[in-house]
PDB file of C-alpha atoms in Angstrom:
ATOM      1  CA  GLN S   1      37.753-103.885  12.016  1.00 78.00           C
ATOM      2  CA  VAL S   2      35.979-106.305   9.439  1.00 84.00           C
ATOM      3  CA  GLN S   3      38.160-108.974   7.995  1.00 90.00           C
ATOM      4  CA  LEU S   4      36.703-110.817   5.164  1.00 94.00           C
ATOM      5  CA  VAL S   5      37.683-114.351   3.912  1.00 95.00           C
ATOM      6  CA  GLU S   6      36.521-116.035   0.768  1.00 97.00           C
ATOM      7  CA  SER S   7      36.335-119.759   0.010  1.00 97.00           C
ATOM      8  CA  GLY S   8      35.011-122.046  -2.579  1.00 98.00           C
ATOM      9  CA  GLY S   9      37.226-121.334  -5.460  1.00 98.00           C
ATOM     10  CA  GLY S  10      38.905-123.882  -7.488  1.00 98.00           C
ATOM     11  CA  LEU S  11      39.214-125.623 -10.880  1.00 98.00           C
ATOM     12  CA  VAL S  12      36.235-126.533 -12.766  1.00 98.00           C
ATOM     13  CA  GLN S  13      35.471-127.520 -16.434  1.00 98.00           C
ATOM     14  CA  ALA S  14      33.390-125.249 -18.617  1.00 98.00           C
ATOM     15  CA  GLY S  15      29.567-125.896 -17.740  1.00 98.00           C
ATOM     16  CA  GLY S  16      30.415-126.653 -14.222  1.00 98.00           C
ATOM     17  CA  SER S  17      29.335-125.009 -10.879  1.00 98.00           C
ATOM     18  CA  LEU S  18      30.814-123.507  -7.985  1.00 98.00           C
ATOM     19  CA  ARG S  19      29.713-121.792  -4.843  1.00 98.00           C
ATOM     20  CA  LEU S  20      31.852-119.155  -3.322  1.00 98.00           C
ATOM     21  CA  SER S  21      31.308-117.879   0.228  1.00 97.00           C
ATOM     22  CA  CYS S  22      32.433-114.845   2.088  1.00 95.00           C
ATOM     23  CA  ALA S  23      32.823-114.745   5.739  1.00 93.00           C
ATOM     24  CA  GLY S  24      33.870-112.057   8.098  1.00 84.00           C
ATOM     25  CA  SER S  25      34.796-111.333  11.670  1.00 78.00           C
ATOM     26  CA  GLU S  26      32.652-108.553  12.907  1.00 72.00           C
ATOM     27  CA  HIS S  27      30.798-108.800   9.564  1.00 66.00           C
ATOM     28  CA  THR S  28      27.054-109.166   9.955  1.00 74.00           C
ATOM     29  CA  PRO S  29      25.902-109.205   6.407  1.00 77.00           C
ATOM     30  CA  VAL S  30      22.566-107.494   6.943  1.00 76.00           C
ATOM     31  CA  SER S  31      24.355-104.434   8.237  1.00 83.00           C
ATOM     32  CA  TYR S  32      26.511-104.085   5.367  1.00 89.00           C
ATOM     33  CA  THR S  33      26.347-103.840   1.549  1.00 93.00           C
ATOM     34  CA  THR S  34      28.437-106.932   0.237  1.00 94.00           C
ATOM     35  CA  GLY S  35      29.997-107.106  -3.253  1.00 96.00           C
ATOM     36  CA  TRP S  36      31.653-109.743  -5.370  1.00 98.00           C
ATOM     37  CA  PHE S  37      34.291-108.487  -7.773  1.00 98.00           C
ATOM     38  CA  ARG S  38      36.713-110.420 -10.024  1.00 98.00           C
ATOM     39  CA  GLN S  39      39.941-109.827 -11.929  1.00 98.00           C
ATOM     40  CA  ALA S  40      41.045-111.848 -14.754  1.00 96.00           C
ATOM     41  CA  PRO S  41      44.681-111.885 -15.698  1.00 91.00           C
ATOM     42  CA  GLY S  42      45.795-108.730 -17.440  1.00 94.00           C
ATOM     43  CA  LYS S  43      42.370-107.017 -16.792  1.00 96.00           C
ATOM     44  CA  GLU S  44      41.005-104.599 -14.317  1.00 97.00           C
ATOM     45  CA  ARG S  45      38.894-105.756 -11.380  1.00 97.00           C
ATOM     46  CA  GLU S  46      35.102-105.885 -12.285  1.00 97.00           C
ATOM     47  CA  PHE S  47      31.821-105.883 -10.399  1.00 98.00           C
ATOM     48  CA  VAL S  48      30.133-109.272 -10.474  1.00 98.00           C
ATOM     49  CA  ALA S  49      27.527-109.058  -7.886  1.00 98.00           C
ATOM     50  CA  GLY S  50      26.116-107.026  -4.990  1.00 96.00           C
ATOM     51  CA  ILE S  51      23.623-107.414  -2.211  1.00 94.00           C
ATOM     52  CA  VAL S  52      22.223-104.730   0.308  1.00 90.00           C
ATOM     53  CA  GLY S  53      21.658-105.498   3.887  1.00 81.00           C
ATOM     54  CA  THR S  54      18.888-108.090   4.212  1.00 81.00           C
ATOM     55  CA  GLY S  55      19.176-109.160   0.458  1.00 83.00           C
ATOM     56  CA  ILE S  56      15.805-107.461  -0.782  1.00 85.00           C
ATOM     57  CA  VAL S  57      18.079-105.325  -3.034  1.00 89.00           C
ATOM     58  CA  LYS S  58      20.524-107.150  -5.184  1.00 91.00           C
ATOM     59  CA  SER S  59      22.062-107.276  -8.667  1.00 94.00           C
ATOM     60  CA  VAL S  60      24.499-109.051 -10.795  1.00 97.00           C
ATOM     61  CA  ALA S  61      26.426-108.110 -13.746  1.00 97.00           C
ATOM     62  CA  ASP S  62      25.074-108.509 -17.094  1.00 97.00           C
ATOM     63  CA  SER S  63      27.881-110.964 -18.185  1.00 97.00           C
ATOM     64  CA  VAL S  64      26.875-113.262 -15.353  1.00 98.00           C
ATOM     65  CA  ARG S  65      23.030-112.773 -15.304  1.00 97.00           C
ATOM     66  CA  GLY S  66      21.066-115.856 -15.303  1.00 97.00           C
ATOM     67  CA  ARG S  67      24.120-117.943 -14.330  1.00 98.00           C
ATOM     68  CA  PHE S  68      25.319-116.450 -10.877  1.00 98.00           C
ATOM     69  CA  THR S  69      23.248-115.681  -7.764  1.00 98.00           C
ATOM     70  CA  ILE S  70      24.234-113.800  -4.768  1.00 97.00           C
ATOM     71  CA  SER S  71      22.573-114.507  -1.431  1.00 95.00           C
ATOM     72  CA  ILE S  72      22.780-114.133   2.284  1.00 92.00           C
ATOM     73  CA  ASP S  73      22.831-116.795   4.820  1.00 89.00           C
ATOM     74  CA  ASN S  74      21.907-114.782   7.979  1.00 82.00           C
ATOM     75  CA  ALA S  75      22.126-117.757  10.281  1.00 82.00           C
ATOM     76  CA  GLU S  76      25.927-118.378   9.191  1.00 85.00           C
ATOM     77  CA  LYS S  77      26.486-114.748   8.557  1.00 86.00           C
ATOM     78  CA  LEU S  78      27.804-115.611   5.216  1.00 92.00           C
ATOM     79  CA  VAL S  79      27.469-114.182   1.619  1.00 94.00           C
ATOM     80  CA  HIS S  80      27.209-116.619  -1.157  1.00 96.00           C
ATOM     81  CA  LEU S  81      27.927-116.354  -4.836  1.00 98.00           C
ATOM     82  CA  GLU S  82      26.394-119.393  -6.620  1.00 98.00           C
ATOM     83  CA  MET S  83      27.843-119.922 -10.160  1.00 98.00           C
ATOM     84  CA  ILE S  84      26.653-122.306 -12.675  1.00 98.00           C
ATOM     85  CA  SER S  85      27.233-122.861 -16.275  1.00 98.00           C
ATOM     86  CA  LEU S  86      30.685-121.477 -15.858  1.00 98.00           C
ATOM     87  CA  LYS S  87      32.739-120.337 -18.923  1.00 98.00           C
ATOM     88  CA  PRO S  88      36.486-119.822 -19.233  1.00 97.00           C
ATOM     89  CA  GLU S  89      36.112-116.205 -19.352  1.00 97.00           C
ATOM     90  CA  ASP S  90      34.692-116.507 -15.759  1.00 98.00           C
ATOM     91  CA  THR S  91      38.356-117.287 -14.786  1.00 98.00           C
ATOM     92  CA  GLY S  92      39.904-114.981 -12.341  1.00 98.00           C
ATOM     93  CA  VAL S  93      40.462-114.068  -8.808  1.00 98.00           C
ATOM     94  CA  TYR S  94      37.105-113.478  -7.007  1.00 98.00           C
ATOM     95  CA  TYR S  95      37.081-110.849  -4.122  1.00 98.00           C
ATOM     96  CA  CYS S  96      34.493-110.084  -1.400  1.00 97.00           C
ATOM     97  CA  ALA S  97      34.003-106.623  -0.460  1.00 96.00           C
ATOM     98  CA  ALA S  98      31.875-104.793   2.257  1.00 94.00           C
ATOM     99  CA  GLY S  99      30.940-101.324   3.209  1.00 92.00           C
ATOM    100  CA  LEU S 100      28.359 -99.201   4.778  1.00 90.00           C
ATOM    101  CA  ILE S 101      27.211 -98.020   1.371  1.00 86.00           C
ATOM    102  CA  SER S 102      24.068 -98.176  -0.595  1.00 82.00           C
ATOM    103  CA  ASP S 103      25.560 -98.415  -4.103  1.00 87.00           C
ATOM    104  CA  TYR S 104      27.275-101.683  -4.700  1.00 93.00           C
ATOM    105  CA  TYR S 105      28.689-101.185  -8.203  1.00 94.00           C
ATOM    106  CA  ASN S 106      31.702 -99.010  -7.510  1.00 93.00           C
ATOM    107  CA  GLU S 107      34.709-100.696  -5.892  1.00 94.00           C
ATOM    108  CA  ARG S 108      36.105 -97.655  -4.530  1.00 94.00           C
ATOM    109  CA  ASP S 109      33.257 -97.137  -2.130  1.00 94.00           C
ATOM    110  CA  TYR S 110      33.867-100.258  -0.337  1.00 95.00           C
ATOM    111  CA  SER S 111      35.996-100.194   3.025  1.00 94.00           C
ATOM    112  CA  TYR S 112      36.736-103.933   3.553  1.00 94.00           C
ATOM    113  CA  TRP S 113      38.133-106.590   1.189  1.00 96.00           C
ATOM    114  CA  GLY S 114      39.142-110.292   1.234  1.00 96.00           C
ATOM    115  CA  ARG S 115      42.352-111.537  -0.210  1.00 97.00           C
ATOM    116  CA  GLY S 116      40.461-113.387  -2.935  1.00 98.00           C
ATOM    117  CA  THR S 117      39.971-116.864  -4.096  1.00 98.00           C
ATOM    118  CA  GLN S 118      40.987-118.284  -7.449  1.00 98.00           C
ATOM    119  CA  VAL S 119      38.352-119.523  -9.804  1.00 98.00           C
ATOM    120  CA  THR S 120      39.544-121.250 -13.110  1.00 98.00           C
ATOM    121  CA  VAL S 121      37.325-122.605 -15.770  1.00 98.00           C
ATOM    122  CA  SER S 122      38.962-124.892 -18.154  1.00 98.00           C
ATOM    123  CA  SER S 123      37.678-125.300 -21.726  1.00 94.00           C
TER     124      SER S 123
END
């Protein structure tokens, strides 16, 4: 059973940066597809970024392209979400998810989820 834990969230001013990390027991990132999703208050959860296996195949949502980067640290078995130029609309709970899937966009395809980490961007 894969258990995922997110870290790195916090309160930051607009324009600031944060790096989220996803760690998991029994989770070797290169063996899974890992995704980051977020949920803002009153809104549905949405795809933010996804990465497949070794990291050659990856993508981010249009709303964060150019500002967010997803990457794998194979040595530490972590998946990072580097976020720069943060905006108030980036506020939400960020979730890490993993699954033995090839398409990272659909949250229903993921088997394992973390509990989330709060990101708050003040204006």
